[in-house]
Short mmCIF file of C-alpha atoms in Angstrom, two decimals:
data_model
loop_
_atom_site.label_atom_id
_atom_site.label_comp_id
_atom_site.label_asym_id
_atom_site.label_seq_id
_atom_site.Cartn_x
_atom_site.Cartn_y
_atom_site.Cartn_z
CA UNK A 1 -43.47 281.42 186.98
CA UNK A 2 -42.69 278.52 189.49
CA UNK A 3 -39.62 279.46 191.74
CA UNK A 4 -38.43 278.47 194.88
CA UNK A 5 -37.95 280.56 198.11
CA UNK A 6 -34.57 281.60 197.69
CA UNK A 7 -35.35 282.86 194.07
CA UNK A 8 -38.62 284.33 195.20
CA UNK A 9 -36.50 286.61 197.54
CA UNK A 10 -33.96 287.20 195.85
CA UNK A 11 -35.95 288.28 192.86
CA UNK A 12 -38.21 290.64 194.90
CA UNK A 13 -35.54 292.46 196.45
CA UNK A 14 -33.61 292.85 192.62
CA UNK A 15 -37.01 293.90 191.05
CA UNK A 16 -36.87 297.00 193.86
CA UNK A 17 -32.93 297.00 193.53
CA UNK A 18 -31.99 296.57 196.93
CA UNK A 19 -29.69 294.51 199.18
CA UNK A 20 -31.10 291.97 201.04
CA UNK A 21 -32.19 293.53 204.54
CA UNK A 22 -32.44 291.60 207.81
CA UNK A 23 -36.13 290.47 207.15
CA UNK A 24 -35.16 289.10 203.53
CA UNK A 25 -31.99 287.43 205.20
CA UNK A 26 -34.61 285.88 208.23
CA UNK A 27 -36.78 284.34 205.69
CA UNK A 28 -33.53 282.36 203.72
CA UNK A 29 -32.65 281.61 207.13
CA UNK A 30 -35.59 279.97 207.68
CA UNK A 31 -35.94 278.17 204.52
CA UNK A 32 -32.25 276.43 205.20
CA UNK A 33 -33.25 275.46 208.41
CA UNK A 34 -35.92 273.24 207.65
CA UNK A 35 -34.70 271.99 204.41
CA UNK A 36 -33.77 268.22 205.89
CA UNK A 37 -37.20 268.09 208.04
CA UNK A 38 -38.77 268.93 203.84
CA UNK A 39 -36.05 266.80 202.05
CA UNK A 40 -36.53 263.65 204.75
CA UNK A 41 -40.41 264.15 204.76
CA UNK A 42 -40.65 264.33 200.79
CA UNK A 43 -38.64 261.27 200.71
CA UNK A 44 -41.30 259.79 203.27
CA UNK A 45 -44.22 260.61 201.24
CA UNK A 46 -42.54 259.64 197.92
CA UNK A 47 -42.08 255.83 199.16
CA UNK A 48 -45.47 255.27 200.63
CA UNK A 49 -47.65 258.21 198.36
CA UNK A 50 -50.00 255.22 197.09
CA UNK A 51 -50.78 254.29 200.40
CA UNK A 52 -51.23 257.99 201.77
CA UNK A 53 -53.86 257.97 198.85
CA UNK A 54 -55.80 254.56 199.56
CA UNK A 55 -55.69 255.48 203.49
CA UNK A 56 -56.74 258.82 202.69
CA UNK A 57 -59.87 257.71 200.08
CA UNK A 58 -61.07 254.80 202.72
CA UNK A 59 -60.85 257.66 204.99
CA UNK A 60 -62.84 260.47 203.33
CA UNK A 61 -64.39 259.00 200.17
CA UNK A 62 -64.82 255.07 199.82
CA UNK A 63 -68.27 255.56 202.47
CA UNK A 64 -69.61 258.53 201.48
CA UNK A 65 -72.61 260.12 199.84
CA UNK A 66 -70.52 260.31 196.26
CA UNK A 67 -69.62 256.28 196.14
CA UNK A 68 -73.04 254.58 197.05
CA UNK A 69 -75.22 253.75 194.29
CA UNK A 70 -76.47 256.74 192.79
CA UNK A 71 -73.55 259.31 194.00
CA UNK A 72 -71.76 261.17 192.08
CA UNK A 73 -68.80 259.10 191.72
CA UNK A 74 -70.83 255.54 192.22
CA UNK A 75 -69.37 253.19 189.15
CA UNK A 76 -67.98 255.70 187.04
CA UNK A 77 -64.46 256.60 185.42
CA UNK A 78 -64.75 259.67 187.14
CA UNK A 79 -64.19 257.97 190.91
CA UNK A 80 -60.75 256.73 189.48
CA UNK A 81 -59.88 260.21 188.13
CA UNK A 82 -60.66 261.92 191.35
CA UNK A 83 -58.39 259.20 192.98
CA UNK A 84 -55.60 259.82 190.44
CA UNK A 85 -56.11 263.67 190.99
CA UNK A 86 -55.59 263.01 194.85
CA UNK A 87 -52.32 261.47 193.74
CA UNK A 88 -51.18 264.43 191.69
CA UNK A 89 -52.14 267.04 194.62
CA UNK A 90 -50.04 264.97 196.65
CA UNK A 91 -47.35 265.21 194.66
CA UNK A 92 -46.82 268.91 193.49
CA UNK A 93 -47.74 269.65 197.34
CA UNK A 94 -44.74 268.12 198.26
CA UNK A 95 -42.65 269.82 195.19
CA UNK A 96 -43.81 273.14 196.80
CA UNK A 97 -42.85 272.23 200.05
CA UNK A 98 -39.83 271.42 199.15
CA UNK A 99 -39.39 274.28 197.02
CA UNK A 100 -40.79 276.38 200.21
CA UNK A 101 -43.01 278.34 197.18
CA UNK A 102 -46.51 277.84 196.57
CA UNK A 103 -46.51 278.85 192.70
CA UNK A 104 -45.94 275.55 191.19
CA UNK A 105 -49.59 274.86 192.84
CA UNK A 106 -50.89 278.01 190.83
CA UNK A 107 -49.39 277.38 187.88
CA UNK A 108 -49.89 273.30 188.01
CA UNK A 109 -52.85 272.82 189.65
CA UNK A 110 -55.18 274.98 190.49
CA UNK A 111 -55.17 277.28 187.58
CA UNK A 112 -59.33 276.40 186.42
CA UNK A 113 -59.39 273.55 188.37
CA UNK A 114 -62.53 274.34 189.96
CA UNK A 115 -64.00 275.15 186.43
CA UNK A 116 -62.93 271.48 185.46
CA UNK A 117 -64.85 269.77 188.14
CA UNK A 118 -67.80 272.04 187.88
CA UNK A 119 -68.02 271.24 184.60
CA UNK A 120 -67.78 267.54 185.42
CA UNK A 121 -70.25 267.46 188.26
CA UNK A 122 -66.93 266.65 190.50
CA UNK A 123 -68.08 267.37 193.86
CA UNK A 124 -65.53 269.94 195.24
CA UNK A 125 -66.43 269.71 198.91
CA UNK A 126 -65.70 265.34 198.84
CA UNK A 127 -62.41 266.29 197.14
CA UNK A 128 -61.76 268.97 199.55
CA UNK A 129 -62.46 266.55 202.04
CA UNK A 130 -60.00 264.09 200.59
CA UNK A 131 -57.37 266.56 200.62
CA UNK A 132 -57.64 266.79 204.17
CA UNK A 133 -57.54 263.05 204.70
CA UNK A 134 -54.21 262.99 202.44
CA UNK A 135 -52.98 265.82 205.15
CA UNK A 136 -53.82 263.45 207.96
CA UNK A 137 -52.52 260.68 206.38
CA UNK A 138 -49.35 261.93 205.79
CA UNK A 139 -48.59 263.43 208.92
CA UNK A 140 -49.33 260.46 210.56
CA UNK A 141 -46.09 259.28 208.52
CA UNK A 142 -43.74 262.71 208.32
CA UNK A 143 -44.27 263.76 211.81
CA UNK A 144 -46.05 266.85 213.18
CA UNK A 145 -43.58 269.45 212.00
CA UNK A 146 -43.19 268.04 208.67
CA UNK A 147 -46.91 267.49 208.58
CA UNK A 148 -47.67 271.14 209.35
CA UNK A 149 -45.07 272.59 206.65
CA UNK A 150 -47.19 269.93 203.82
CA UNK A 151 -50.51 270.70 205.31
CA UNK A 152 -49.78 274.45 204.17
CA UNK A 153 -49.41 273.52 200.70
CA UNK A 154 -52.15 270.73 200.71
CA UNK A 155 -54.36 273.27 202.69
CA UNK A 156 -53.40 275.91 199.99
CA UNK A 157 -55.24 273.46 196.86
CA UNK A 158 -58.02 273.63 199.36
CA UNK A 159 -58.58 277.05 199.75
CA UNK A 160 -58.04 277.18 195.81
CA UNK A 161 -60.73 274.83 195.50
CA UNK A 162 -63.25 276.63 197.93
#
């Protein structure tokens, strides 16, 4: 079930029917305080997410292995899906980071994702690769601190992925 921080917490501590304590209070606090760094970033990377992508795939893909003749991806339907996929990991990163909740990415993405693109013959490690271009990308964009709070969630598809 996708939630956000303050329902994660809040949850967790009625599931064990307690009060919020000081560590359950620190982590709201938290959350609050960099909610306009996530609100002002997301707005960032919603107005330019089509050119995180294409900087991102000249970056990582467009001269590799997987798009010369004979790659994986060379000519193929499947080099535009793995672009469109790069758009939709952008996207649900940033709804987790602005939720502050990595769930959605469980629940949305990831969940036999790697099956998928085994099954395709998708390489994982380009697209992995490509999902650290998108982080570089859009850092380059949001800042450093916002960078590093999307970089958890895009690093988090990664690690899914590996």
């Amino acid at each position: 079930m996708t939630q956000d921080a303050i329902t994660s917490v809040i949850n967790t501590y009625d599931v064990q029917g307690k009060y919020l304590d000081v560590a359950a209070l620190e982590k709201l606090k938290g959350y609050f305080a960099t909610g306009e760094l996530r609100v002002r970033a997301s707005a960032t990377i919603s107005a330019n997410a089509s050119v995180i992508v294409k900087e991102a795939v000249a970056k990582s893909l467009l001269y590799s292995d997987v798009t010369r003749p004979g790659g994986n991806m060379y000519t193929t339907r499947r080099y535009a899906a793995c672009i469109r996929d790069l758009d939709y990991y952008l996207r649900y990163a940033t709804y987790a980071m602005l939720a502050g909740d990595a769930s959605i990415l469980d629940e949305r993405v990831l969940n036999g994702l790697k099956e998928t693109y085994n099954s395709l013959g998708v390489p994982i490690v380009s697209t992995i690769q490509a999902i650290q271009a998108i982080k570089e990308v859009a850092a380059s964009l949001i800042g450093s601190d916002a960078g590093k709070e999307l970089g958890v969630y895009l690093d988090y598809i990664s690690s899914g992925l590996s």
